[in-house]
């Protein structure tokens, strides 16, 4: 309180979120197009060059600091077919490692929805996020990363699309919709809000949540997650089991034929009436 008895005006908090976006080497064209779609959707993203080694994740907080970013999205490709997404608050964490599945880019979907490039989008979360501790943590982290601040350099003062995160079967489903305030069939009629999907769309399976940025103690581990490499190994093993059983059946069939041939030779007419 000052001399005149008036309380000083509270300083307005500024949303200064910036996100560094980068990937590892070995990503496919589909993964690269997904990254480009996210870069278009989020005007406060700073894209960096590819990280040479997957064993140097501890360098990512330093890279984010050099780029003046306090969030990071890192796409990690393995075996040119498996895609993992790291979402982290830098430099102190936390960070989430997720498996990315069912990727469909904007060019691939060819949806009728559209939005202004650089516009800010609403971020909507399923109520299921508030039912678990890891869901509340992921919700807060995604709010910082996907919520475009109004003071972003490339952001435009329009809100014309909505980013939705739905929780189903312990997986996070991402969708992007255009907000249409008028019916396209009746442009002069009363306002009628509707949603038209734009894209991209993908599904995230949380694997592990770490206390620090890309390191630290494990806060949450998904017990139901099975790596795609283990799934492929099991499929190959099942195919190998079918092959072995088929070969055993062929050997058994050949052994029976040989037994029948020997029995026929012992009971042949030439031997019986010799």
PDB file of C-alpha atoms in Angstrom:
ATOM      1  CA  UNK A   1       0.000   0.000   0.000  1.00  0.00           C
ATOM      2  CA  UNK A   2       1.408   3.413  -1.013  1.00  0.00           C
ATOM      3  CA  UNK A   3       1.211   6.790   0.775  1.00  0.00           C
ATOM      4  CA  UNK A   4      -2.212   7.657  -0.659  1.00  0.00           C
ATOM      5  CA  UNK A   5      -3.676   4.434   0.693  1.00  0.00           C
ATOM      6  CA  UNK A   6      -4.055   2.819  -2.748  1.00  0.00           C
ATOM      7  CA  UNK A   7      -2.931  -0.704  -3.357  1.00  0.00           C
ATOM      8  CA  UNK A   8      -0.361  -1.020  -6.153  1.00  0.00           C
ATOM      9  CA  UNK A   9      -1.618  -2.617  -9.330  1.00  0.00           C
ATOM     10  CA  UNK A  10      -0.697  -6.288  -9.553  1.00  0.00           C
ATOM     11  CA  UNK A  11       1.772  -7.109 -12.267  1.00  0.00           C
ATOM     12  CA  UNK A  12       0.099  -9.099 -15.017  1.00  0.00           C
ATOM     13  CA  UNK A  13       1.713 -12.464 -15.621  1.00  0.00           C
ATOM     14  CA  UNK A  14       2.929 -12.993 -19.148  1.00  0.00           C
ATOM     15  CA  UNK A  15       2.695 -16.310 -20.930  1.00  0.00           C
ATOM     16  CA  UNK A  16       6.193 -16.720 -22.341  1.00  0.00           C
ATOM     17  CA  UNK A  17       6.090 -20.281 -23.611  1.00  0.00           C
ATOM     18  CA  UNK A  18       8.361 -21.237 -26.498  1.00  0.00           C
ATOM     19  CA  UNK A  19       8.772 -24.763 -27.807  1.00  0.00           C
ATOM     20  CA  UNK A  20      11.821 -26.295 -29.468  1.00  0.00           C
ATOM     21  CA  UNK A  21      10.932 -28.914 -32.089  1.00  0.00           C
ATOM     22  CA  UNK A  22      13.503 -31.367 -33.422  1.00  0.00           C
ATOM     23  CA  UNK A  23      13.967 -35.003 -34.373  1.00  0.00           C
ATOM     24  CA  UNK A  24      16.577 -37.709 -34.493  1.00  0.00           C
ATOM     25  CA  UNK A  25      18.171 -39.060 -37.626  1.00  0.00           C
ATOM     26  CA  UNK A  26      16.411 -41.826 -39.542  1.00  0.00           C
ATOM     27  CA  UNK A  27      12.866 -40.409 -39.642  1.00  0.00           C
ATOM     28  CA  UNK A  28      10.646 -41.333 -42.585  1.00  0.00           C
ATOM     29  CA  UNK A  29       8.712 -38.970 -44.838  1.00  0.00           C
ATOM     30  CA  UNK A  30       5.503 -39.519 -42.851  1.00  0.00           C
ATOM     31  CA  UNK A  31       7.226 -38.567 -39.586  1.00  0.00           C
ATOM     32  CA  UNK A  32       8.742 -35.490 -41.234  1.00  0.00           C
ATOM     33  CA  UNK A  33       5.352 -34.383 -42.559  1.00  0.00           C
ATOM     34  CA  UNK A  34       3.860 -34.766 -39.068  1.00  0.00           C
ATOM     35  CA  UNK A  35       6.569 -32.499 -37.680  1.00  0.00           C
ATOM     36  CA  UNK A  36       5.865 -29.925 -40.390  1.00  0.00           C
ATOM     37  CA  UNK A  37       2.141 -30.013 -39.561  1.00  0.00           C
ATOM     38  CA  UNK A  38       2.855 -29.375 -35.886  1.00  0.00           C
ATOM     39  CA  UNK A  39       5.185 -26.522 -36.809  1.00  0.00           C
ATOM     40  CA  UNK A  40       2.393 -24.922 -38.837  1.00  0.00           C
ATOM     41  CA  UNK A  41      -0.137 -25.402 -36.023  1.00  0.00           C
ATOM     42  CA  UNK A  42       2.078 -23.922 -33.299  1.00  0.00           C
ATOM     43  CA  UNK A  43       3.462 -20.489 -34.214  1.00  0.00           C
ATOM     44  CA  UNK A  44       5.557 -20.340 -31.019  1.00  0.00           C
ATOM     45  CA  UNK A  45       7.654 -23.331 -32.140  1.00  0.00           C
ATOM     46  CA  UNK A  46      11.368 -22.987 -32.918  1.00  0.00           C
ATOM     47  CA  UNK A  47      12.520 -25.803 -35.183  1.00  0.00           C
ATOM     48  CA  UNK A  48      16.071 -27.038 -34.747  1.00  0.00           C
ATOM     49  CA  UNK A  49      18.293 -29.362 -36.777  1.00  0.00           C
ATOM     50  CA  UNK A  50      18.337 -33.107 -36.239  1.00  0.00           C
ATOM     51  CA  UNK A  51      20.082 -34.591 -33.242  1.00  0.00           C
ATOM     52  CA  UNK A  52      22.925 -36.820 -34.404  1.00  0.00           C
ATOM     53  CA  UNK A  53      22.938 -39.366 -31.583  1.00  0.00           C
ATOM     54  CA  UNK A  54      20.074 -40.783 -29.541  1.00  0.00           C
ATOM     55  CA  UNK A  55      22.473 -41.330 -26.629  1.00  0.00           C
ATOM     56  CA  UNK A  56      22.967 -37.590 -26.086  1.00  0.00           C
ATOM     57  CA  UNK A  57      19.527 -36.662 -24.779  1.00  0.00           C
ATOM     58  CA  UNK A  58      21.166 -34.710 -21.967  1.00  0.00           C
ATOM     59  CA  UNK A  59      22.162 -32.108 -24.568  1.00  0.00           C
ATOM     60  CA  UNK A  60      18.542 -31.225 -25.361  1.00  0.00           C
ATOM     61  CA  UNK A  61      17.979 -28.919 -22.335  1.00  0.00           C
ATOM     62  CA  UNK A  62      21.106 -26.985 -23.327  1.00  0.00           C
ATOM     63  CA  UNK A  63      19.873 -26.717 -26.934  1.00  0.00           C
ATOM     64  CA  UNK A  64      16.513 -25.443 -25.699  1.00  0.00           C
ATOM     65  CA  UNK A  65      18.269 -22.847 -23.546  1.00  0.00           C
ATOM     66  CA  UNK A  66      20.354 -21.697 -26.511  1.00  0.00           C
ATOM     67  CA  UNK A  67      17.161 -21.301 -28.563  1.00  0.00           C
ATOM     68  CA  UNK A  68      15.492 -19.393 -25.707  1.00  0.00           C
ATOM     69  CA  UNK A  69      12.856 -22.133 -25.302  1.00  0.00           C
ATOM     70  CA  UNK A  70      11.393 -23.503 -22.083  1.00  0.00           C
ATOM     71  CA  UNK A  71       9.624 -26.525 -23.678  1.00  0.00           C
ATOM     72  CA  UNK A  72      10.819 -29.246 -26.025  1.00  0.00           C
ATOM     73  CA  UNK A  73       9.213 -31.738 -28.426  1.00  0.00           C
ATOM     74  CA  UNK A  74      11.668 -34.392 -29.599  1.00  0.00           C
ATOM     75  CA  UNK A  75      10.714 -37.054 -32.168  1.00  0.00           C
ATOM     76  CA  UNK A  76      12.850 -40.170 -31.854  1.00  0.00           C
ATOM     77  CA  UNK A  77      12.782 -42.675 -34.715  1.00  0.00           C
ATOM     78  CA  UNK A  78      13.905 -46.264 -34.300  1.00  0.00           C
ATOM     79  CA  UNK A  79      14.413 -48.893 -37.014  1.00  0.00           C
ATOM     80  CA  UNK A  80      12.890 -46.430 -39.523  1.00  0.00           C
ATOM     81  CA  UNK A  81       9.395 -47.552 -38.479  1.00  0.00           C
ATOM     82  CA  UNK A  82       8.856 -46.855 -34.751  1.00  0.00           C
ATOM     83  CA  UNK A  83       8.279 -43.249 -33.650  1.00  0.00           C
ATOM     84  CA  UNK A  84       8.564 -41.973 -30.078  1.00  0.00           C
ATOM     85  CA  UNK A  85       7.737 -38.480 -28.844  1.00  0.00           C
ATOM     86  CA  UNK A  86       9.441 -36.798 -25.908  1.00  0.00           C
ATOM     87  CA  UNK A  87       7.596 -33.815 -24.395  1.00  0.00           C
ATOM     88  CA  UNK A  88       9.555 -31.971 -21.725  1.00  0.00           C
ATOM     89  CA  UNK A  89       9.745 -28.806 -19.675  1.00  0.00           C
ATOM     90  CA  UNK A  90      13.300 -27.521 -19.793  1.00  0.00           C
ATOM     91  CA  UNK A  91      15.620 -27.270 -18.009  1.00  0.00           C
ATOM     92  CA  UNK A  92      14.193 -28.856 -14.821  1.00  0.00           C
ATOM     93  CA  UNK A  93      11.502 -31.215 -16.125  1.00  0.00           C
ATOM     94  CA  UNK A  94       9.284 -33.160 -16.000  1.00  0.00           C
ATOM     95  CA  UNK A  95       9.372 -35.068 -19.276  1.00  0.00           C
ATOM     96  CA  UNK A  96       7.108 -37.695 -20.859  1.00  0.00           C
ATOM     97  CA  UNK A  97       8.106 -40.392 -23.328  1.00  0.00           C
ATOM     98  CA  UNK A  98       5.281 -41.606 -25.590  1.00  0.00           C
ATOM     99  CA  UNK A  99       4.867 -44.013 -28.472  1.00  0.00           C
ATOM    100  CA  UNK A 100       3.262 -42.443 -31.564  1.00  0.00           C
ATOM    101  CA  UNK A 101       0.832 -44.574 -33.589  1.00  0.00           C
ATOM    102  CA  UNK A 102      -1.814 -44.152 -36.311  1.00  0.00           C
ATOM    103  CA  UNK A 103      -0.178 -41.065 -37.814  1.00  0.00           C
ATOM    104  CA  UNK A 104      -2.221 -39.272 -40.500  1.00  0.00           C
ATOM    105  CA  UNK A 105      -0.894 -35.976 -41.831  1.00  0.00           C
ATOM    106  CA  UNK A 106      -2.838 -33.048 -43.289  1.00  0.00           C
ATOM    107  CA  UNK A 107      -1.881 -33.853 -46.894  1.00  0.00           C
ATOM    108  CA  UNK A 108      -2.857 -37.476 -46.436  1.00  0.00           C
ATOM    109  CA  UNK A 109      -6.276 -36.849 -44.866  1.00  0.00           C
ATOM    110  CA  UNK A 110      -7.433 -34.111 -47.274  1.00  0.00           C
ATOM    111  CA  UNK A 111     -10.056 -32.892 -44.819  1.00  0.00           C
ATOM    112  CA  UNK A 112     -12.362 -30.008 -45.720  1.00  0.00           C
ATOM    113  CA  UNK A 113     -11.485 -28.026 -42.577  1.00  0.00           C
ATOM    114  CA  UNK A 114      -9.107 -25.085 -42.761  1.00  0.00           C
ATOM    115  CA  UNK A 115      -7.632 -22.501 -40.418  1.00  0.00           C
ATOM    116  CA  UNK A 116      -5.510 -19.397 -40.687  1.00  0.00           C
ATOM    117  CA  UNK A 117      -1.769 -20.015 -40.558  1.00  0.00           C
ATOM    118  CA  UNK A 118      -0.403 -18.635 -37.307  1.00  0.00           C
ATOM    119  CA  UNK A 119      -3.767 -18.414 -35.562  1.00  0.00           C
ATOM    120  CA  UNK A 120      -4.095 -19.452 -31.937  1.00  0.00           C
ATOM    121  CA  UNK A 121      -6.090 -22.556 -31.099  1.00  0.00           C
ATOM    122  CA  UNK A 122      -8.105 -23.605 -28.090  1.00  0.00           C
ATOM    123  CA  UNK A 123      -6.753 -26.620 -26.205  1.00  0.00           C
ATOM    124  CA  UNK A 124      -9.412 -29.055 -24.990  1.00  0.00           C
ATOM    125  CA  UNK A 125      -8.830 -32.037 -22.693  1.00  0.00           C
ATOM    126  CA  UNK A 126     -10.976 -35.027 -21.872  1.00  0.00           C
ATOM    127  CA  UNK A 127     -12.265 -35.138 -18.280  1.00  0.00           C
ATOM    128  CA  UNK A 128     -10.455 -38.456 -17.903  1.00  0.00           C
ATOM    129  CA  UNK A 129      -7.164 -36.571 -17.511  1.00  0.00           C
ATOM    130  CA  UNK A 130      -8.291 -35.293 -14.095  1.00  0.00           C
ATOM    131  CA  UNK A 131      -8.946 -38.804 -12.753  1.00  0.00           C
ATOM    132  CA  UNK A 132      -5.291 -39.899 -12.508  1.00  0.00           C
ATOM    133  CA  UNK A 133      -2.123 -38.216 -11.289  1.00  0.00           C
ATOM    134  CA  UNK A 134      -0.194 -38.895 -14.482  1.00  0.00           C
ATOM    135  CA  UNK A 135      -3.149 -37.574 -16.498  1.00  0.00           C
ATOM    136  CA  UNK A 136      -3.133 -34.272 -14.594  1.00  0.00           C
ATOM    137  CA  UNK A 137       0.628 -33.949 -15.102  1.00  0.00           C
ATOM    138  CA  UNK A 138       0.381 -34.635 -18.853  1.00  0.00           C
ATOM    139  CA  UNK A 139      -2.511 -32.182 -19.123  1.00  0.00           C
ATOM    140  CA  UNK A 140      -0.482 -29.414 -17.492  1.00  0.00           C
ATOM    141  CA  UNK A 141       2.533 -30.188 -19.683  1.00  0.00           C
ATOM    142  CA  UNK A 142       0.488 -30.204 -22.900  1.00  0.00           C
ATOM    143  CA  UNK A 143      -1.193 -26.945 -21.860  1.00  0.00           C
ATOM    144  CA  UNK A 144       2.220 -25.274 -21.745  1.00  0.00           C
ATOM    145  CA  UNK A 145       3.368 -26.802 -25.035  1.00  0.00           C
ATOM    146  CA  UNK A 146       0.243 -26.605 -27.228  1.00  0.00           C
ATOM    147  CA  UNK A 147      -1.251 -23.432 -25.737  1.00  0.00           C
ATOM    148  CA  UNK A 148      -0.058 -20.614 -28.005  1.00  0.00           C
ATOM    149  CA  UNK A 149       0.707 -17.454 -25.996  1.00  0.00           C
ATOM    150  CA  UNK A 150      -0.876 -14.219 -27.299  1.00  0.00           C
ATOM    151  CA  UNK A 151       2.532 -12.528 -27.408  1.00  0.00           C
ATOM    152  CA  UNK A 152       4.127 -15.112 -29.712  1.00  0.00           C
ATOM    153  CA  UNK A 153       6.043 -13.462 -32.523  1.00  0.00           C
ATOM    154  CA  UNK A 154       4.355 -15.363 -35.378  1.00  0.00           C
ATOM    155  CA  UNK A 155       0.913 -15.648 -33.743  1.00  0.00           C
ATOM    156  CA  UNK A 156      -2.086 -13.865 -35.216  1.00  0.00           C
ATOM    157  CA  UNK A 157      -4.914 -12.533 -32.992  1.00  0.00           C
ATOM    158  CA  UNK A 158      -7.491 -15.069 -34.190  1.00  0.00           C
ATOM    159  CA  UNK A 159      -8.901 -18.219 -32.586  1.00  0.00           C
ATOM    160  CA  UNK A 160     -10.409 -20.381 -35.312  1.00  0.00           C
ATOM    161  CA  UNK A 161      -9.487 -23.974 -34.432  1.00  0.00           C
ATOM    162  CA  UNK A 162      -9.434 -26.296 -31.421  1.00  0.00           C
ATOM    163  CA  UNK A 163      -6.894 -28.964 -30.455  1.00  0.00           C
ATOM    164  CA  UNK A 164      -8.528 -31.872 -28.630  1.00  0.00           C
ATOM    165  CA  UNK A 165      -6.822 -34.489 -26.459  1.00  0.00           C
ATOM    166  CA  UNK A 166      -9.060 -37.449 -25.656  1.00  0.00           C
ATOM    167  CA  UNK A 167      -8.216 -40.294 -23.284  1.00  0.00           C
ATOM    168  CA  UNK A 168      -9.363 -43.771 -24.332  1.00  0.00           C
ATOM    169  CA  UNK A 169      -7.856 -47.176 -23.467  1.00  0.00           C
ATOM    170  CA  UNK A 170      -4.968 -45.378 -21.664  1.00  0.00           C
ATOM    171  CA  UNK A 171      -4.038 -43.741 -24.950  1.00  0.00           C
ATOM    172  CA  UNK A 172      -4.128 -40.043 -25.862  1.00  0.00           C
ATOM    173  CA  UNK A 173      -5.964 -39.319 -29.126  1.00  0.00           C
ATOM    174  CA  UNK A 174      -5.108 -36.014 -30.821  1.00  0.00           C
ATOM    175  CA  UNK A 175      -7.478 -34.238 -33.228  1.00  0.00           C
ATOM    176  CA  UNK A 176      -7.574 -30.739 -34.727  1.00  0.00           C
ATOM    177  CA  UNK A 177     -10.903 -29.143 -35.689  1.00  0.00           C
ATOM    178  CA  UNK A 178     -11.907 -25.913 -37.380  1.00  0.00           C
ATOM    179  CA  UNK A 179     -14.498 -23.818 -35.530  1.00  0.00           C
ATOM    180  CA  UNK A 180     -17.264 -22.841 -37.961  1.00  0.00           C
ATOM    181  CA  UNK A 181     -19.721 -20.282 -36.606  1.00  0.00           C
ATOM    182  CA  UNK A 182     -22.054 -20.302 -39.626  1.00  0.00           C
ATOM    183  CA  UNK A 183     -23.781 -23.084 -41.474  1.00  0.00           C
ATOM    184  CA  UNK A 184     -22.087 -23.424 -44.913  1.00  0.00           C
ATOM    185  CA  UNK A 185     -25.464 -24.310 -46.466  1.00  0.00           C
ATOM    186  CA  UNK A 186     -27.145 -21.220 -44.953  1.00  0.00           C
ATOM    187  CA  UNK A 187     -24.528 -18.441 -44.787  1.00  0.00           C
ATOM    188  CA  UNK A 188     -27.175 -15.789 -44.086  1.00  0.00           C
ATOM    189  CA  UNK A 189     -28.989 -17.830 -41.451  1.00  0.00           C
ATOM    190  CA  UNK A 190     -28.620 -17.755 -37.662  1.00  0.00           C
ATOM    191  CA  UNK A 191     -25.170 -18.519 -36.197  1.00  0.00           C
ATOM    192  CA  UNK A 192     -24.653 -22.220 -35.669  1.00  0.00           C
ATOM    193  CA  UNK A 193     -21.309 -23.380 -34.294  1.00  0.00           C
ATOM    194  CA  UNK A 194     -19.922 -26.629 -35.683  1.00  0.00           C
ATOM    195  CA  UNK A 195     -16.567 -28.403 -35.939  1.00  0.00           C
ATOM    196  CA  UNK A 196     -14.838 -29.627 -39.100  1.00  0.00           C
ATOM    197  CA  UNK A 197     -11.697 -31.725 -38.793  1.00  0.00           C
ATOM    198  CA  UNK A 198      -8.503 -30.312 -40.281  1.00  0.00           C
ATOM    199  CA  UNK A 199      -5.760 -32.755 -39.294  1.00  0.00           C
ATOM    200  CA  UNK A 200      -3.275 -34.090 -38.453  1.00  0.00           C
ATOM    201  CA  UNK A 201      -4.327 -36.947 -36.198  1.00  0.00           C
ATOM    202  CA  UNK A 202      -2.266 -39.375 -34.162  1.00  0.00           C
ATOM    203  CA  UNK A 203      -2.409 -41.529 -31.017  1.00  0.00           C
ATOM    204  CA  UNK A 204       0.054 -41.296 -28.121  1.00  0.00           C
ATOM    205  CA  UNK A 205       0.724 -44.116 -25.658  1.00  0.00           C
ATOM    206  CA  UNK A 206       2.474 -42.868 -22.508  1.00  0.00           C
ATOM    207  CA  UNK A 207       5.437 -45.077 -21.648  1.00  0.00           C
ATOM    208  CA  UNK A 208       7.263 -43.346 -18.818  1.00  0.00           C
ATOM    209  CA  UNK A 209       7.299 -39.989 -17.037  1.00  0.00           C
ATOM    210  CA  UNK A 210      10.634 -38.717 -15.722  1.00  0.00           C
ATOM    211  CA  UNK A 211      11.224 -36.195 -12.978  1.00  0.00           C
ATOM    212  CA  UNK A 212      13.850 -34.231 -14.919  1.00  0.00           C
ATOM    213  CA  UNK A 213      14.169 -33.101 -18.522  1.00  0.00           C
ATOM    214  CA  UNK A 214      14.974 -36.234 -20.575  1.00  0.00           C
ATOM    215  CA  UNK A 215      16.435 -37.845 -17.437  1.00  0.00           C
ATOM    216  CA  UNK A 216      15.876 -38.309 -13.726  1.00  0.00           C
ATOM    217  CA  UNK A 217      13.843 -40.622 -11.548  1.00  0.00           C
ATOM    218  CA  UNK A 218      10.814 -42.404 -12.959  1.00  0.00           C
ATOM    219  CA  UNK A 219       7.582 -40.796 -11.742  1.00  0.00           C
ATOM    220  CA  UNK A 220       5.203 -43.051 -13.690  1.00  0.00           C
ATOM    221  CA  UNK A 221       5.643 -46.200 -15.764  1.00  0.00           C
ATOM    222  CA  UNK A 222       2.926 -47.712 -17.935  1.00  0.00           C
ATOM    223  CA  UNK A 223       2.679 -51.413 -17.020  1.00  0.00           C
ATOM    224  CA  UNK A 224       0.484 -52.226 -20.034  1.00  0.00           C
ATOM    225  CA  UNK A 225       2.901 -50.937 -22.676  1.00  0.00           C
ATOM    226  CA  UNK A 226       4.553 -53.514 -24.927  1.00  0.00           C
ATOM    227  CA  UNK A 227       7.226 -52.250 -27.290  1.00  0.00           C
ATOM    228  CA  UNK A 228       6.544 -52.679 -31.027  1.00  0.00           C
ATOM    229  CA  UNK A 229       9.820 -54.600 -31.393  1.00  0.00           C
ATOM    230  CA  UNK A 230       8.573 -57.171 -28.858  1.00  0.00           C
ATOM    231  CA  UNK A 231       5.253 -57.437 -30.737  1.00  0.00           C
ATOM    232  CA  UNK A 232       7.067 -58.072 -34.030  1.00  0.00           C
ATOM    233  CA  UNK A 233       9.322 -60.658 -32.353  1.00  0.00           C
ATOM    234  CA  UNK A 234       6.265 -62.490 -30.992  1.00  0.00           C
ATOM    235  CA  UNK A 235       4.655 -62.481 -34.447  1.00  0.00           C
ATOM    236  CA  UNK A 236       7.807 -63.903 -36.004  1.00  0.00           C
ATOM    237  CA  UNK A 237       7.948 -66.548 -33.292  1.00  0.00           C
ATOM    238  CA  UNK A 238       4.335 -67.529 -33.999  1.00  0.00           C
ATOM    239  CA  UNK A 239       5.091 -67.770 -37.708  1.00  0.00           C
ATOM    240  CA  UNK A 240       8.142 -69.895 -36.868  1.00  0.00           C
ATOM    241  CA  UNK A 241       5.974 -72.145 -34.697  1.00  0.00           C
ATOM    242  CA  UNK A 242       3.545 -72.683 -37.583  1.00  0.00           C
ATOM    243  CA  UNK A 243       6.454 -73.529 -39.895  1.00  0.00           C
ATOM    244  CA  UNK A 244       7.920 -76.037 -37.425  1.00  0.00           C
ATOM    245  CA  UNK A 245       4.566 -77.733 -36.885  1.00  0.00           C
ATOM    246  CA  UNK A 246       4.058 -77.965 -40.645  1.00  0.00           C
ATOM    247  CA  UNK A 247       7.499 -79.538 -41.105  1.00  0.00           C
ATOM    248  CA  UNK A 248       6.823 -82.018 -38.287  1.00  0.00           C
ATOM    249  CA  UNK A 249       3.556 -83.005 -39.942  1.00  0.00           C
ATOM    250  CA  UNK A 250       5.368 -83.534 -43.258  1.00  0.00           C
ATOM    251  CA  UNK A 251       7.979 -85.756 -41.573  1.00  0.00           C
ATOM    252  CA  UNK A 252       5.261 -87.765 -39.831  1.00  0.00           C
ATOM    253  CA  UNK A 253       3.433 -88.209 -43.124  1.00  0.00           C
ATOM    254  CA  UNK A 254       6.614 -89.417 -44.821  1.00  0.00           C
ATOM    255  CA  UNK A 255       7.288 -91.866 -41.970  1.00  0.00           C
ATOM    256  CA  UNK A 256       3.773 -93.321 -42.309  1.00  0.00           C
ATOM    257  CA  UNK A 257       4.211 -93.734 -46.056  1.00  0.00           C
ATOM    258  CA  UNK A 258       7.470 -95.603 -45.461  1.00  0.00           C
ATOM    259  CA  UNK A 259       5.779 -97.912 -42.920  1.00  0.00           C
ATOM    260  CA  UNK A 260       2.941 -98.692 -45.331  1.00  0.00           C
ATOM    261  CA  UNK A 261       5.435 -99.424 -48.103  1.00  0.00           C
ATOM    262  CA  UNK A 262       7.355-101.863 -45.924  1.00  0.00           C
ATOM    263  CA  UNK A 263       4.138-103.650 -44.875  1.00  0.00           C
ATOM    264  CA  UNK A 264       3.057-103.992 -48.510  1.00  0.00           C
ATOM    265  CA  UNK A 265       6.422-105.499 -49.439  1.00  0.00           C
ATOM    266  CA  UNK A 266       6.218-108.161 -46.686  1.00  0.00           C
ATOM    267  CA  UNK A 267       2.736-109.243 -47.763  1.00  0.00           C
ATOM    268  CA  UNK A 268       3.469-109.187 -51.470  1.00  0.00           C
ATOM    269  CA  UNK A 269       2.315-112.180 -53.598  1.00  0.00           C
ATOM    270  CA  UNK A 270       5.836-113.041 -54.667  1.00  0.00           C
ATOM    271  CA  UNK A 271       6.919-113.419 -51.029  1.00  0.00           C
ATOM    272  CA  UNK A 272       3.836-115.269 -49.765  1.00  0.00           C
ATOM    273  CA  UNK A 273       3.887-117.948 -52.547  1.00  0.00           C
ATOM    274  CA  UNK A 274       7.621-118.113 -52.944  1.00  0.00           C
TER     275      UNK A 274
END
